[in-house]
mmCIF file of C-alpha atoms in Angstrom:
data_model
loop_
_atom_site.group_PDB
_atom_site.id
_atom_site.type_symbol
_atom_site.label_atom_id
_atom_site.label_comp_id
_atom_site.label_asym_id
_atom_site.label_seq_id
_atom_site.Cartn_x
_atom_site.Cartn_y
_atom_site.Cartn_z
ATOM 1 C CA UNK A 1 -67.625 -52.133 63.494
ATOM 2 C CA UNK A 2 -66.430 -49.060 62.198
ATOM 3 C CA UNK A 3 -64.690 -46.534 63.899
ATOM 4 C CA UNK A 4 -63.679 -43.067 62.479
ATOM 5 C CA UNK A 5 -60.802 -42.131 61.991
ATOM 6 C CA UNK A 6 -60.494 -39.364 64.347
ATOM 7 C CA UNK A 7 -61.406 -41.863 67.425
ATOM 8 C CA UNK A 8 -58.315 -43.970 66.286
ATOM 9 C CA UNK A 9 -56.037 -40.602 65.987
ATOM 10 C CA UNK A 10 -57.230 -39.609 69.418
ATOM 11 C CA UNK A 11 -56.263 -43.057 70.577
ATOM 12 C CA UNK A 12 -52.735 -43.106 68.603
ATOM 13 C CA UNK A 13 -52.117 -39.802 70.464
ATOM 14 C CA UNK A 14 -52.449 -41.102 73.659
ATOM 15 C CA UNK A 15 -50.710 -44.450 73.039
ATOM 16 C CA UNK A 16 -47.610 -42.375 71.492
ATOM 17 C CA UNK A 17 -47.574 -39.624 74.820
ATOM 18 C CA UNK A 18 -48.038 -43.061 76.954
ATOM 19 C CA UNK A 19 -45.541 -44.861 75.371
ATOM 20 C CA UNK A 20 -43.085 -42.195 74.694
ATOM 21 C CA UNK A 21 -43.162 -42.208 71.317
ATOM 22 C CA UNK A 22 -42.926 -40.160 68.121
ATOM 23 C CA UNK A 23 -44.647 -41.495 65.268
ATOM 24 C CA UNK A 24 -44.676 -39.668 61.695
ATOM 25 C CA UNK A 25 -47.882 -39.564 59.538
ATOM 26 C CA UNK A 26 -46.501 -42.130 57.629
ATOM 27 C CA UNK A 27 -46.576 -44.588 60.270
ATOM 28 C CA UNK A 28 -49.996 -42.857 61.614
ATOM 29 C CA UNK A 29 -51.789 -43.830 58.206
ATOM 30 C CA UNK A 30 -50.618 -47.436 58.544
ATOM 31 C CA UNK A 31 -51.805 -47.753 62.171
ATOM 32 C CA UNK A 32 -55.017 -46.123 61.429
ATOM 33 C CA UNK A 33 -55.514 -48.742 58.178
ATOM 34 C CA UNK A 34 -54.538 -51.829 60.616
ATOM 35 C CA UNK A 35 -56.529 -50.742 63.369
ATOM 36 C CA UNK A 36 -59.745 -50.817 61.031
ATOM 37 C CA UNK A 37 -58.585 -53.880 59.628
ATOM 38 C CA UNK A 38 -58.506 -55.350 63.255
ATOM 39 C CA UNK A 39 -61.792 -53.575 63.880
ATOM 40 C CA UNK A 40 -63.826 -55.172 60.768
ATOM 41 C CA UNK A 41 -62.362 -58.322 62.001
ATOM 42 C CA UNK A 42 -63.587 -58.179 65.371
ATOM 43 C CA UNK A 43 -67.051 -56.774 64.591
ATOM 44 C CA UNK A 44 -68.854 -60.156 63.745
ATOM 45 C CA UNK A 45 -67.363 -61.932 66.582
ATOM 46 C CA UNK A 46 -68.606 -59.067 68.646
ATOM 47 C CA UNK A 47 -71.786 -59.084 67.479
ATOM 48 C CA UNK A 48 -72.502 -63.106 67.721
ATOM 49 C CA UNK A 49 -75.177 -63.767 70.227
ATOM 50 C CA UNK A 50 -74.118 -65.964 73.592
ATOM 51 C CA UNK A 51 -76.800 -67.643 75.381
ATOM 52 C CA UNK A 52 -76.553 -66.444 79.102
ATOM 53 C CA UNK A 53 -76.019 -69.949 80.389
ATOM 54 C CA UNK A 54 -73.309 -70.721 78.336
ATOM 55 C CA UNK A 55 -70.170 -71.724 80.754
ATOM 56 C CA UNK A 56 -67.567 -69.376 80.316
ATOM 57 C CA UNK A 57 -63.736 -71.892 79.402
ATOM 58 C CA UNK A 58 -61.538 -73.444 82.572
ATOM 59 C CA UNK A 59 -58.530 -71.691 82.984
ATOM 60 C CA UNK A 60 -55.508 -73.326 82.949
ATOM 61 C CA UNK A 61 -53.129 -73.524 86.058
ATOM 62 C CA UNK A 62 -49.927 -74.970 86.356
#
């Protein structure tokens, strides 16, 4: 999975006017780094095939 960079700047914009918050580029390089860290991480867990009749897990209720 890789994502350009200026998808995860658009998406650091709109977290920041969401949230409030004011990050400097600085922080803006480290969250973009992270993010694509998280993203290569998530890409062959993404991609592994599930057979359709594969029960999905129970969910726990107190």
């Amino acid at each position: 999975m890789n994502t350009p960079h200026n998808e995860w700047d658009a998406y650091l914009t709109q977290m920041e006017q969401l949230l409030a918050l004011e990050l400097d580029e600085e922080r803006r390089a480290e969250l973009r780094v992270q993010f694509s860290r998280i993203a290569a991480m998530a890409g062959p867990l993404l991609a592994f095939p599930l057979d359709e009749r594969i029960e999905i897990a129970g969910v726990y209720k107190a």
